[in-house]
Short mmCIF file of C-alpha atoms in Angstrom, two decimals:
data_model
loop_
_atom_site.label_atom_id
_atom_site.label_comp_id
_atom_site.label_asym_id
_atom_site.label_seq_id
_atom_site.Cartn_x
_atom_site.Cartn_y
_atom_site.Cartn_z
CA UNK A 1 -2.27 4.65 -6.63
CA UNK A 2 0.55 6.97 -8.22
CA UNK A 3 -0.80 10.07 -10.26
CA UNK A 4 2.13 11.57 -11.57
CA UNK A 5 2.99 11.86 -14.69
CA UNK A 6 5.86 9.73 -15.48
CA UNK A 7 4.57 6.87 -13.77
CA UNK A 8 0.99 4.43 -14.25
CA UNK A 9 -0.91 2.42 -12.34
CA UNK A 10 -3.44 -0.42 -13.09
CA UNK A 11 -5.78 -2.36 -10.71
CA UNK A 12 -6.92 -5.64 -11.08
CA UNK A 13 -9.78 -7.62 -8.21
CA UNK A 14 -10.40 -11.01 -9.50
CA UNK A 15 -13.10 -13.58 -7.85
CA UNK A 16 -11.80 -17.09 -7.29
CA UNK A 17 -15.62 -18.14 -6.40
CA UNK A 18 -17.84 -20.16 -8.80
CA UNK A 19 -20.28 -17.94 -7.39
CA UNK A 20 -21.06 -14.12 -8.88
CA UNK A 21 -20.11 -11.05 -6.29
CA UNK A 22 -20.76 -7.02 -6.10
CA UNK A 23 -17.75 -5.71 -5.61
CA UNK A 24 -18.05 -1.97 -3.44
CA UNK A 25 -14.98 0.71 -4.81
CA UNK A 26 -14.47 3.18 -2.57
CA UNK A 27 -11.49 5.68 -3.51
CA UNK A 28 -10.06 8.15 -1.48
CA UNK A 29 -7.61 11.05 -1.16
CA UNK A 30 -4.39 10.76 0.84
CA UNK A 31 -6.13 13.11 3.52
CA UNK A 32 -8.94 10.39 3.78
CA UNK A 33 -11.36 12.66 2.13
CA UNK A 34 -13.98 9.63 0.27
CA UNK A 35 -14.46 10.02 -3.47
CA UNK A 36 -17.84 8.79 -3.99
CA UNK A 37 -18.26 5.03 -4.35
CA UNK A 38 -19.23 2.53 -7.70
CA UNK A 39 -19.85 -1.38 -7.78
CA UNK A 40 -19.82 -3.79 -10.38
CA UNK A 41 -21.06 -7.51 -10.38
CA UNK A 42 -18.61 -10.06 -10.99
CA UNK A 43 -19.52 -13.23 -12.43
CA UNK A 44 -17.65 -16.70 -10.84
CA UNK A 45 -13.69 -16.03 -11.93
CA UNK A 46 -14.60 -13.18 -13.18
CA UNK A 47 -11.74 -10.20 -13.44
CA UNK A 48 -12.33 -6.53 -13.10
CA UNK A 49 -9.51 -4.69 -13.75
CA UNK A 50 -8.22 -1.39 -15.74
CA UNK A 51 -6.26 1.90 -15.06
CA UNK A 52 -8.18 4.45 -13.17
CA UNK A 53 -8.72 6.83 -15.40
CA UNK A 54 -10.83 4.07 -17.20
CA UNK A 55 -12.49 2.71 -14.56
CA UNK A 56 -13.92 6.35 -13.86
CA UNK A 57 -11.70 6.76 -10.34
CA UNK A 58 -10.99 10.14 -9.75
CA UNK A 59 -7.57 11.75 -10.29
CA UNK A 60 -6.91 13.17 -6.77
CA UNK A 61 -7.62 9.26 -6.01
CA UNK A 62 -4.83 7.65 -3.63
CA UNK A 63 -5.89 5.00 -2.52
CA UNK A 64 -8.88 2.29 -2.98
CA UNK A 65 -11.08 0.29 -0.67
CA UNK A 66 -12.44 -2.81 -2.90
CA UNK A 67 -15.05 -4.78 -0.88
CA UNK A 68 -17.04 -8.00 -1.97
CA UNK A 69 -20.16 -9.18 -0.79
CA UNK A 70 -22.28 -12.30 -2.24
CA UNK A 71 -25.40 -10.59 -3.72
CA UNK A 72 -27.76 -13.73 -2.54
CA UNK A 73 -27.18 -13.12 0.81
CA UNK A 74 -25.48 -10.63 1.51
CA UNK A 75 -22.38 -12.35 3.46
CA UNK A 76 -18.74 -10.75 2.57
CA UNK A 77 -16.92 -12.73 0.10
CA UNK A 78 -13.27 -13.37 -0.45
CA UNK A 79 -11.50 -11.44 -3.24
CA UNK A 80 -8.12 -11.30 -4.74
CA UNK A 81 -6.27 -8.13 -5.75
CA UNK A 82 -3.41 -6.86 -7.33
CA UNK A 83 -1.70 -3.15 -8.46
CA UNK A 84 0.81 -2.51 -10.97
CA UNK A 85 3.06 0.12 -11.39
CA UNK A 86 5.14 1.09 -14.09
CA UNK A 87 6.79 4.13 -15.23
CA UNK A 88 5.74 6.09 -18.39
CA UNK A 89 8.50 4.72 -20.46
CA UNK A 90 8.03 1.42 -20.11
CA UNK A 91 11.47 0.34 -18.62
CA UNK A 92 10.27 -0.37 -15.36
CA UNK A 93 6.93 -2.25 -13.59
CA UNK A 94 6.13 -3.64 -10.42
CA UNK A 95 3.36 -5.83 -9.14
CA UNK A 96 1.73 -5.87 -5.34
CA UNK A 97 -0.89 -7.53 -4.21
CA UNK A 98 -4.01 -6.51 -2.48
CA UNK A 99 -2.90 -5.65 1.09
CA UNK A 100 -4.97 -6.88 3.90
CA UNK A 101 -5.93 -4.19 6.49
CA UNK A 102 -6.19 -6.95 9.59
CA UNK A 103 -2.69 -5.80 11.31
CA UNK A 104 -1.05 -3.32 13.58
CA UNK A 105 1.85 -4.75 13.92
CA UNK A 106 4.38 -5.89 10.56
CA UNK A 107 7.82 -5.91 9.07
CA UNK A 108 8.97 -3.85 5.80
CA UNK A 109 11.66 -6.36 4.78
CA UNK A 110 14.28 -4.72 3.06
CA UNK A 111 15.93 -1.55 2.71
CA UNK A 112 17.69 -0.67 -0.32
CA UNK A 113 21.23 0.21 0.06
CA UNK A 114 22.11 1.10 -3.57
CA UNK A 115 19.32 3.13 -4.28
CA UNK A 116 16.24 4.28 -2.61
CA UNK A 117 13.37 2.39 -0.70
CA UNK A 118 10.02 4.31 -0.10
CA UNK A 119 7.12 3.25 2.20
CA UNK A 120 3.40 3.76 1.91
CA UNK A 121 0.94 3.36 5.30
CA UNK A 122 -2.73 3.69 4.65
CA UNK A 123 -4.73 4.03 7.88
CA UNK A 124 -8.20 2.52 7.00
CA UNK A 125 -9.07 2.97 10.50
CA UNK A 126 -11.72 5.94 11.04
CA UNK A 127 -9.92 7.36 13.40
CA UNK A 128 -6.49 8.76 13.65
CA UNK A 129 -3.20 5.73 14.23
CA UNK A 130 -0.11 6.45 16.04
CA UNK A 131 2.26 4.30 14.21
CA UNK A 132 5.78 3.84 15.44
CA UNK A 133 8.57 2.76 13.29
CA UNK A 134 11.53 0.94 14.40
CA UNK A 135 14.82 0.61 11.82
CA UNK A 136 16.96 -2.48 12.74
CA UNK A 137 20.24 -3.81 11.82
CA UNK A 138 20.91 -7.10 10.49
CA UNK A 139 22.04 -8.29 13.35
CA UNK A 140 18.82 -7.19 15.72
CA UNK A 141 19.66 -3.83 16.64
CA UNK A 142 17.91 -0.39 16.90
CA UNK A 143 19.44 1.92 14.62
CA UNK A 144 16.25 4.00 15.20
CA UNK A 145 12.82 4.52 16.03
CA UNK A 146 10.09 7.40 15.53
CA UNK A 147 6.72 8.02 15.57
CA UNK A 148 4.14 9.60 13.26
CA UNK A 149 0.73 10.15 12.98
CA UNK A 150 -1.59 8.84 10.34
CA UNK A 151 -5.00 10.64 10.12
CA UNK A 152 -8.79 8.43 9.31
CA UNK A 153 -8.80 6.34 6.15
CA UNK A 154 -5.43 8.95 5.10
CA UNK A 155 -1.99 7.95 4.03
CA UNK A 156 1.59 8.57 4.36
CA UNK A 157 4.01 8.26 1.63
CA UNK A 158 8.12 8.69 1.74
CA UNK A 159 11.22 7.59 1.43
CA UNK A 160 12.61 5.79 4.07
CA UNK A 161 15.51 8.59 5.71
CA UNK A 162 12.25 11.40 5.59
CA UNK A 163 10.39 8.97 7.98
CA UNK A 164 12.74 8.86 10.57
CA UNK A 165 14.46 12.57 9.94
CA UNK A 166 17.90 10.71 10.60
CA UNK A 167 20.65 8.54 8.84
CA UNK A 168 18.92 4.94 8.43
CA UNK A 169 22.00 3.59 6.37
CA UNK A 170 23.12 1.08 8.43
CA UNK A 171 19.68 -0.49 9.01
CA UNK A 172 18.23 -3.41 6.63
CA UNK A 173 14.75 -3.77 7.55
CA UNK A 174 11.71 -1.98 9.49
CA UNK A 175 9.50 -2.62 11.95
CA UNK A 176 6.21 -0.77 12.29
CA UNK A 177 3.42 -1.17 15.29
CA UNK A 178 0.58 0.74 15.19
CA UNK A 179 -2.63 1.22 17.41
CA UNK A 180 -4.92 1.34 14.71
CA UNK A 181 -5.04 -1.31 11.42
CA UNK A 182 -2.41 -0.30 8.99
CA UNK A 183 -2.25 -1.27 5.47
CA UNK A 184 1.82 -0.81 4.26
CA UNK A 185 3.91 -1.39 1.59
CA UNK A 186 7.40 -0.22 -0.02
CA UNK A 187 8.64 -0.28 -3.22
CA UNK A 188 12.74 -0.33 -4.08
CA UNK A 189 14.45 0.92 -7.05
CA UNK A 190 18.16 0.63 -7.67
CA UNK A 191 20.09 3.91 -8.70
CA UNK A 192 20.89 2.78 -12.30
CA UNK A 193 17.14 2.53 -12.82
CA UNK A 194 17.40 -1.19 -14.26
CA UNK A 195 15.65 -2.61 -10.27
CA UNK A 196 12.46 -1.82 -9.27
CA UNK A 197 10.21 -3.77 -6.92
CA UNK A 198 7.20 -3.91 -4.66
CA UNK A 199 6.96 -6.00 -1.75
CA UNK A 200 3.96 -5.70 0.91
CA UNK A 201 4.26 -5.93 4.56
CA UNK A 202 5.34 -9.08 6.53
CA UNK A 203 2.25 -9.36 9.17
CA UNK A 204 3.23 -9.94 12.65
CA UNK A 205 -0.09 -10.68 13.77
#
């Protein structure tokens, strides 16, 4: 989630089941602090969806948990997901979907070289992940590596140079591994403003 005020962001967890689920929100900070927790039923294709503010997350939200369970018995049920973000005057909107947290390992696939590329890592382990990043070349090579720490269920959000503290401009893609489950994504904008776009990690496992 983005709460700033020249940007927006909308949620959407749809059920692809002919079959009704209860749906668990969990929102937290990005220092893993939990915000509470709400469900909601949702009926067989049934959509829930909204901007936070509307769907009564708080503002110091950063992130959301969404889990689904099948009311009947109690078995977790599959779920799909989706964020937008846009910016507050409407020239610009990207779409990602639902990340799965089942990976350690994964690939941020492009770096933007005629703009800026920032990453997000959401550690929904409950205890702290040593992630470390690796910036390659398109030809295989190391440009270079670093490590940071990611606390319980918090998050770390930059641009792509402030991860690694060094000049990244000759690498194209990055490589993250992790000893806890990661969720990551970037998003890319161009610096004439007129590119934006979200892409979610490339799972190595």
């Amino acid at each position: 989630l983005i709460n700033a005020p020249d940007w927006w962001t909308g949620v959407a967890a749809q059920n692809p089941s002919s079959t009704a689920c209860e749906l668990r929100i969990t929102p937290y900070t990005a220092n893993g602090v939990a915000l509470g927790s709400q469900s909601a039923t949702l009926a067989g294709g049934g959509t829930w969806m909204g901007i936070p503010r509307d769907l009564g997350i708080p503002e110091n939200a950063a992130w959301l948990q969404v889990e689904a369970e099948n009311p009947d018995t109690g078995a977790e049920q599959s779920i799909a997901g989706l964020e937008l973000i846009g910016t507050a005057d409407g020239n610009q909107m990207i779409g990602v979907s639902a990340i799965e947290t089942d990976a350690a390992s994964g690939i941020l696939p492009r770096l933007e070289n005629q703009g800026w590329s920032a990453f997000i890592f959401t550690n929904t382990a409950f205890s702290r992940a040593h992630v470390t990043l690796s910036a390659y070349n398109d030809h295989g090579e190391i440009i270079a590596t670093n490590e940071i720490a990611i606390e319980s269920r918090s998050q770390a959000l930059n641009f792509a140079e402030a991860f690694f503290g060094s000049d990244i401009s000759n690498a194209t893609y990055i490589r993250y591994d992790s000893d806890r489950k990661v969720a990551a994504f970037q998003v890319d904008a161009s610096a004439d403003n007129l590119m934006m776009e979200g892409l979610g990690s490339l799972s190595l496992q």
